Amino acid sequence: MASDSQNSPFIKHLASSDKTTRDNALDSLRTYLSGRSQIEELDLLKLWKGLFYCMWMQDKPVHQQRLARDLASLIEVLQAGVVLPFVECFWKTMAREWGGIDALRMDKYLYLIRQYLNASFRYLSRDRWSNIDGITRVVQILENIPLHPTDMKIPNGLRYHIFDIYVDELEKVGGEKMEEVPREKLLEPVRRIQKESKVKSVRNAAKEVLDDERLKAWRGEGVGGDRDEEMGEHGDEDEEWGGIED
């Protein structure tokens, strides 16, 4: 992006309260990004500020979810040299703006984060997970920004949400070919934060991710143990227990 004077109208259109204006700006952005082989970090951060407020202004859940998917799909049109800087600036923006997101707007940003984590994994899966440099860089981005183990500027709420969705999104992307997914490498940010975080609740949340039974199953480890035997003896009479009734 050439200059502030050229950037500001474009970003203002992305953050417009008018849906048609925002949609047209997003279409223009998709065309613009597809033609760039390199974009400076400062310009990407300015762009992501505009995209953040584009989401901020979007109302109605169905439109919010569509916009989140559209923003995540931008990764698909980016040239190779722009993809990971673009993703990195997304995480920097979310970490910076998290504290200002009110409760009424939080759900749409949680969905946007889910879409971006999924899109990052899908990008790595394009070549059947053979892009070792890309995998290493994505792991570094996660370790250095949203899952940094000790940076107190990173909101724990952001960390907790990533923990909640991490294995889900790996499973969605890996599908029936989880044996091809470099799971242990991609789990390094979670493993590191579980060891190094100074906050007990964060360490515990990371441990829950690492103890996910799906990970054990993908490794070929036994899942369930005694509980499987107990279920065999007593059936599934408690399977649909819905919690404590009023």
mmCIF file of C-alpha atoms in Angstrom:
data_model
loop_
_atom_site.group_PDB
_atom_site.id
_atom_site.type_symbol
_atom_site.label_atom_id
_atom_site.label_comp_id
_atom_site.label_asym_id
_atom_site.label_seq_id
_atom_site.Cartn_x
_atom_site.Cartn_y
_atom_site.Cartn_z
ATOM 1 C CA MET A 1 0.000 0.000 0.000
ATOM 2 C CA ALA A 2 1.630 3.102 -1.186
ATOM 3 C CA SER A 3 0.825 5.788 1.379
ATOM 4 C CA ASP A 4 -1.456 6.881 4.210
ATOM 5 C CA SER A 5 -3.380 9.174 1.876
ATOM 6 C CA GLN A 6 -4.180 6.239 -0.408
ATOM 7 C CA ASN A 7 -4.790 3.829 2.466
ATOM 8 C CA SER A 8 -7.173 5.830 4.619
ATOM 9 C CA PRO A 9 -10.197 5.986 2.263
ATOM 10 C CA PHE A 10 -9.876 2.259 1.589
ATOM 11 C CA ILE A 11 -9.734 1.408 5.303
ATOM 12 C CA LYS A 12 -12.607 3.773 6.054
ATOM 13 C CA HIS A 13 -14.702 1.910 3.501
ATOM 14 C CA LEU A 14 -13.865 -1.415 5.160
ATOM 15 C CA ALA A 15 -15.084 -0.031 8.492
ATOM 16 C CA SER A 16 -18.182 1.622 7.030
ATOM 17 C CA SER A 17 -21.538 1.064 8.702
ATOM 18 C CA ASP A 18 -23.035 0.447 5.245
ATOM 19 C CA LYS A 19 -22.910 -3.232 4.264
ATOM 20 C CA THR A 20 -22.745 -2.575 0.510
ATOM 21 C CA THR A 21 -19.802 -0.242 0.986
ATOM 22 C CA ARG A 22 -17.996 -2.836 3.106
ATOM 23 C CA ASP A 23 -18.692 -5.663 0.639
ATOM 24 C CA ASN A 24 -17.415 -3.616 -2.296
ATOM 25 C CA ALA A 25 -14.303 -2.661 -0.347
ATOM 26 C CA LEU A 26 -13.678 -6.322 0.506
ATOM 27 C CA ASP A 27 -13.992 -7.321 -3.163
ATOM 28 C CA SER A 28 -11.521 -4.598 -4.090
ATOM 29 C CA LEU A 29 -9.203 -5.741 -1.325
ATOM 30 C CA ARG A 30 -9.265 -9.326 -2.583
ATOM 31 C CA THR A 31 -8.271 -8.158 -6.060
ATOM 32 C CA TYR A 32 -5.584 -5.860 -4.679
ATOM 33 C CA LEU A 33 -4.023 -8.487 -2.405
ATOM 34 C CA SER A 34 -3.882 -11.127 -5.107
ATOM 35 C CA GLY A 35 -1.575 -8.908 -7.126
ATOM 36 C CA ARG A 36 0.979 -8.181 -4.416
ATOM 37 C CA SER A 37 4.050 -10.337 -3.849
ATOM 38 C CA GLN A 38 5.164 -8.344 -0.818
ATOM 39 C CA ILE A 39 3.490 -5.966 1.653
ATOM 40 C CA GLU A 40 5.220 -4.110 4.458
ATOM 41 C CA GLU A 41 4.261 -5.052 8.018
ATOM 42 C CA LEU A 42 3.122 -1.518 8.861
ATOM 43 C CA ASP A 43 0.735 -1.556 5.907
ATOM 44 C CA LEU A 44 -0.600 -4.968 6.917
ATOM 45 C CA LEU A 45 -1.210 -3.727 10.456
ATOM 46 C CA LYS A 46 -3.095 -0.710 9.114
ATOM 47 C CA LEU A 47 -5.102 -3.010 6.879
ATOM 48 C CA TRP A 48 -5.946 -5.330 9.753
ATOM 49 C CA LYS A 49 -7.110 -2.418 11.862
ATOM 50 C CA GLY A 50 -9.559 -1.638 9.087
ATOM 51 C CA LEU A 51 -10.640 -5.274 8.837
ATOM 52 C CA PHE A 52 -11.075 -5.460 12.610
ATOM 53 C CA TYR A 53 -13.508 -2.548 12.528
ATOM 54 C CA CYS A 54 -15.153 -3.954 9.430
ATOM 55 C CA MET A 55 -16.106 -6.900 11.626
ATOM 56 C CA TRP A 56 -16.962 -4.536 14.486
ATOM 57 C CA MET A 57 -19.617 -2.795 12.396
ATOM 58 C CA GLN A 58 -21.197 -5.992 11.067
ATOM 59 C CA ASP A 59 -24.473 -6.915 12.752
ATOM 60 C CA LYS A 60 -26.679 -10.048 12.601
ATOM 61 C CA PRO A 61 -24.976 -13.389 13.329
ATOM 62 C CA VAL A 62 -25.500 -14.829 9.840
ATOM 63 C CA HIS A 63 -23.741 -11.833 8.260
ATOM 64 C CA GLN A 64 -21.015 -11.873 10.910
ATOM 65 C CA GLN A 65 -20.229 -15.513 10.209
ATOM 66 C CA ARG A 66 -20.195 -14.920 6.471
ATOM 67 C CA LEU A 67 -17.818 -11.979 6.907
ATOM 68 C CA ALA A 68 -15.528 -14.044 9.160
ATOM 69 C CA ARG A 69 -15.343 -16.751 6.495
ATOM 70 C CA ASP A 70 -14.733 -14.133 3.792
ATOM 71 C CA LEU A 71 -11.876 -12.593 5.783
ATOM 72 C CA ALA A 72 -10.332 -16.021 6.360
ATOM 73 C CA SER A 73 -10.642 -16.807 2.659
ATOM 74 C CA LEU A 74 -8.308 -13.896 1.882
ATOM 75 C CA ILE A 75 -5.453 -16.287 2.676
ATOM 76 C CA GLU A 76 -6.404 -18.272 -0.424
ATOM 77 C CA VAL A 77 -5.769 -15.354 -2.803
ATOM 78 C CA LEU A 78 -2.498 -14.171 -1.226
ATOM 79 C CA GLN A 79 0.800 -14.811 -2.928
ATOM 80 C CA ALA A 80 3.199 -17.047 -1.022
ATOM 81 C CA GLY A 81 5.369 -14.248 0.365
ATOM 82 C CA VAL A 82 2.395 -12.448 1.899
ATOM 83 C CA VAL A 83 0.447 -15.306 3.534
ATOM 84 C CA LEU A 84 2.336 -15.669 6.809
ATOM 85 C CA PRO A 85 3.032 -11.940 7.354
ATOM 86 C CA PHE A 86 -0.719 -11.433 6.831
ATOM 87 C CA VAL A 87 -1.542 -14.145 9.396
ATOM 88 C CA GLU A 88 1.016 -12.744 11.829
ATOM 89 C CA CYS A 89 -0.546 -9.282 11.643
ATOM 90 C CA PHE A 90 -3.978 -10.824 12.235
ATOM 91 C CA TRP A 91 -2.767 -12.262 15.549
ATOM 92 C CA LYS A 92 -1.014 -9.035 16.511
ATOM 93 C CA THR A 93 -4.235 -7.134 15.870
ATOM 94 C CA MET A 94 -6.383 -9.554 17.866
ATOM 95 C CA ALA A 95 -3.970 -9.483 20.807
ATOM 96 C CA ARG A 96 -3.871 -5.679 20.739
ATOM 97 C CA GLU A 97 -7.629 -5.123 20.373
ATOM 98 C CA TRP A 98 -8.920 -7.969 22.564
ATOM 99 C CA GLY A 99 -9.343 -5.874 25.699
ATOM 100 C CA GLY A 100 -11.646 -3.444 23.919
ATOM 101 C CA ILE A 101 -14.114 -6.055 22.621
ATOM 102 C CA ASP A 102 -17.362 -5.830 24.564
ATOM 103 C CA ALA A 103 -19.451 -8.847 25.504
ATOM 104 C CA LEU A 104 -22.042 -8.217 22.792
ATOM 105 C CA ARG A 105 -19.384 -8.346 20.074
ATOM 106 C CA MET A 106 -17.161 -11.103 21.450
ATOM 107 C CA ASP A 107 -18.864 -14.042 19.733
ATOM 108 C CA LYS A 108 -18.137 -12.787 16.221
ATOM 109 C CA TYR A 109 -14.458 -12.335 17.025
ATOM 110 C CA LEU A 110 -14.272 -15.790 18.579
ATOM 111 C CA TYR A 111 -15.688 -17.156 15.331
ATOM 112 C CA LEU A 112 -13.210 -15.092 13.300
ATOM 113 C CA ILE A 113 -10.323 -16.530 15.328
ATOM 114 C CA ARG A 114 -11.632 -20.045 14.735
ATOM 115 C CA GLN A 115 -11.792 -19.356 11.004
ATOM 116 C CA TYR A 116 -8.238 -18.001 10.931
ATOM 117 C CA LEU A 117 -6.770 -20.900 12.858
ATOM 118 C CA ASN A 118 -8.551 -23.264 10.467
ATOM 119 C CA ALA A 119 -7.391 -21.281 7.424
ATOM 120 C CA SER A 120 -3.796 -21.382 8.680
ATOM 121 C CA PHE A 121 -3.943 -25.160 9.010
ATOM 122 C CA ARG A 122 -5.564 -25.457 5.582
ATOM 123 C CA TYR A 123 -2.771 -23.374 4.078
ATOM 124 C CA LEU A 124 -0.221 -25.803 5.526
ATOM 125 C CA SER A 125 -2.197 -28.786 4.227
ATOM 126 C CA ARG A 126 -2.228 -27.575 0.602
ATOM 127 C CA ASP A 127 0.876 -29.569 -0.262
ATOM 128 C CA ARG A 128 0.051 -32.452 2.052
ATOM 129 C CA TRP A 129 1.939 -30.778 4.908
ATOM 130 C CA SER A 130 5.243 -30.814 3.012
ATOM 131 C CA ASN A 131 5.953 -27.084 3.511
ATOM 132 C CA ILE A 132 8.331 -27.503 6.452
ATOM 133 C CA ASP A 133 9.342 -23.847 6.493
ATOM 134 C CA GLY A 134 5.693 -22.810 6.530
ATOM 135 C CA ILE A 135 4.873 -25.188 9.384
ATOM 136 C CA THR A 136 7.840 -23.913 11.379
ATOM 137 C CA ARG A 137 6.817 -20.302 10.776
ATOM 138 C CA VAL A 138 3.186 -20.866 11.805
ATOM 139 C CA VAL A 139 4.402 -22.528 15.012
ATOM 140 C CA GLN A 140 6.694 -19.560 15.666
ATOM 141 C CA ILE A 141 3.874 -17.071 15.074
ATOM 142 C CA LEU A 142 1.633 -18.890 17.556
ATOM 143 C CA GLU A 143 4.444 -19.154 20.115
ATOM 144 C CA ASN A 144 5.456 -15.513 19.729
ATOM 145 C CA ILE A 145 2.005 -13.934 19.791
ATOM 146 C CA PRO A 146 -1.268 -15.548 20.964
ATOM 147 C CA LEU A 147 0.332 -18.499 22.778
ATOM 148 C CA HIS A 148 3.417 -16.736 24.080
ATOM 149 C CA PRO A 149 4.023 -18.427 27.451
ATOM 150 C CA THR A 150 5.083 -15.388 29.495
ATOM 151 C CA ASP A 151 4.100 -12.171 27.686
ATOM 152 C CA MET A 152 1.640 -10.518 30.073
ATOM 153 C CA LYS A 153 0.355 -8.256 27.278
ATOM 154 C CA ILE A 154 -1.308 -11.258 25.621
ATOM 155 C CA PRO A 155 -4.845 -11.633 27.036
ATOM 156 C CA ASN A 156 -5.432 -14.999 28.677
ATOM 157 C CA GLY A 157 -8.933 -15.011 27.201
ATOM 158 C CA LEU A 158 -7.369 -15.225 23.755
ATOM 159 C CA ARG A 159 -5.179 -18.108 24.888
ATOM 160 C CA TYR A 160 -8.134 -19.990 26.388
ATOM 161 C CA HIS A 161 -10.165 -19.677 23.202
ATOM 162 C CA ILE A 162 -7.316 -21.020 21.083
ATOM 163 C CA PHE A 163 -6.968 -23.947 23.487
ATOM 164 C CA ASP A 164 -10.707 -24.640 23.138
ATOM 165 C CA ILE A 165 -10.591 -24.848 19.351
ATOM 166 C CA TYR A 166 -7.070 -26.108 18.606
ATOM 167 C CA VAL A 167 -7.676 -29.838 18.282
ATOM 168 C CA ASP A 168 -11.110 -29.265 16.717
ATOM 169 C CA GLU A 169 -9.609 -27.302 13.843
ATOM 170 C CA LEU A 170 -6.739 -29.756 13.384
ATOM 171 C CA GLU A 171 -9.305 -32.527 13.128
ATOM 172 C CA LYS A 172 -11.416 -30.613 10.593
ATOM 173 C CA VAL A 173 -8.435 -30.010 8.328
ATOM 174 C CA GLY A 174 -6.792 -33.410 8.770
ATOM 175 C CA GLY A 175 -10.006 -35.337 8.296
ATOM 176 C CA GLU A 176 -9.393 -38.983 7.507
ATOM 177 C CA LYS A 177 -5.705 -38.327 6.824
ATOM 178 C CA MET A 178 -4.590 -37.339 10.308
ATOM 179 C CA GLU A 179 -1.544 -39.580 9.904
ATOM 180 C CA GLU A 180 -0.173 -36.985 7.437
ATOM 181 C CA VAL A 181 -0.611 -34.068 9.845
ATOM 182 C CA PRO A 182 2.576 -33.053 11.738
ATOM 183 C CA ARG A 183 0.616 -33.062 14.958
ATOM 184 C CA GLU A 184 3.504 -33.047 17.420
ATOM 185 C CA LYS A 185 5.140 -30.099 15.656
ATOM 186 C CA LEU A 186 1.889 -28.154 15.586
ATOM 187 C CA LEU A 187 1.349 -28.889 19.282
ATOM 188 C CA GLU A 188 4.679 -27.328 20.250
ATOM 189 C CA PRO A 189 3.159 -23.922 21.147
ATOM 190 C CA VAL A 190 0.671 -25.617 23.483
ATOM 191 C CA ARG A 191 3.340 -27.844 24.989
ATOM 192 C CA ARG A 192 5.662 -24.897 25.583
ATOM 193 C CA ILE A 193 3.005 -22.752 27.269
ATOM 194 C CA GLN A 194 2.019 -25.695 29.463
ATOM 195 C CA LYS A 195 5.618 -25.875 30.713
ATOM 196 C CA GLU A 196 6.550 -22.191 30.882
ATOM 197 C CA SER A 197 3.451 -20.157 31.720
ATOM 198 C CA LYS A 198 3.517 -18.532 35.157
ATOM 199 C CA VAL A 199 -0.289 -18.739 35.391
ATOM 200 C CA LYS A 200 -1.604 -22.012 36.775
ATOM 201 C CA SER A 201 -4.986 -21.795 35.023
ATOM 202 C CA VAL A 202 -3.229 -21.310 31.668
ATOM 203 C CA ARG A 203 -0.963 -24.307 32.311
ATOM 204 C CA ASN A 204 -3.985 -26.409 33.256
ATOM 205 C CA ALA A 205 -5.899 -25.346 30.144
ATOM 206 C CA ALA A 206 -2.927 -26.221 27.943
ATOM 207 C CA LYS A 207 -2.645 -29.597 29.661
ATOM 208 C CA GLU A 208 -6.280 -30.328 28.831
ATOM 209 C CA VAL A 209 -5.475 -29.788 25.148
ATOM 210 C CA LEU A 210 -2.507 -32.155 25.324
ATOM 211 C CA ASP A 211 -4.623 -34.751 27.145
ATOM 212 C CA ASP A 212 -7.352 -34.696 24.479
ATOM 213 C CA GLU A 213 -8.319 -38.294 23.753
ATOM 214 C CA ARG A 214 -8.309 -37.624 20.009
ATOM 215 C CA LEU A 215 -4.571 -36.971 20.170
ATOM 216 C CA LYS A 216 -4.071 -40.280 21.931
ATOM 217 C CA ALA A 217 -6.172 -42.052 19.324
ATOM 218 C CA TRP A 218 -4.199 -40.474 16.457
ATOM 219 C CA ARG A 219 -0.992 -41.664 18.089
ATOM 220 C CA GLY A 220 -2.419 -45.161 18.312
ATOM 221 C CA GLU A 221 -2.481 -45.078 22.100
ATOM 222 C CA GLY A 222 -5.222 -46.760 24.096
ATOM 223 C CA VAL A 223 -8.101 -44.436 24.857
ATOM 224 C CA GLY A 224 -10.494 -44.788 27.751
ATOM 225 C CA GLY A 225 -8.788 -47.631 29.598
ATOM 226 C CA ASP A 226 -10.780 -48.794 32.582
ATOM 227 C CA ARG A 227 -13.637 -46.509 31.634
ATOM 228 C CA ASP A 228 -14.189 -48.464 28.408
ATOM 229 C CA GLU A 229 -14.388 -51.686 30.391
ATOM 230 C CA GLU A 230 -16.795 -50.092 32.843
ATOM 231 C CA MET A 231 -19.027 -48.883 30.052
ATOM 232 C CA GLY A 232 -19.033 -52.391 28.623
ATOM 233 C CA GLU A 233 -20.245 -53.752 31.947
ATOM 234 C CA HIS A 234 -22.810 -51.114 32.782
ATOM 235 C CA GLY A 235 -23.955 -50.037 29.333
ATOM 236 C CA ASP A 236 -24.540 -46.424 28.357
ATOM 237 C CA GLU A 237 -27.298 -45.595 30.802
ATOM 238 C CA ASP A 238 -25.636 -42.275 31.732
ATOM 239 C CA GLU A 239 -24.618 -41.326 28.216
ATOM 240 C CA GLU A 240 -27.280 -38.657 27.746
ATOM 241 C CA TRP A 241 -27.065 -37.093 31.192
ATOM 242 C CA GLY A 242 -27.775 -33.403 30.672
ATOM 243 C CA GLY A 243 -26.473 -31.918 33.878
ATOM 244 C CA ILE A 244 -28.153 -30.837 37.067
ATOM 245 C CA GLU A 245 -31.809 -30.016 36.718
ATOM 246 C CA ASP A 246 -33.336 -26.914 38.249
#
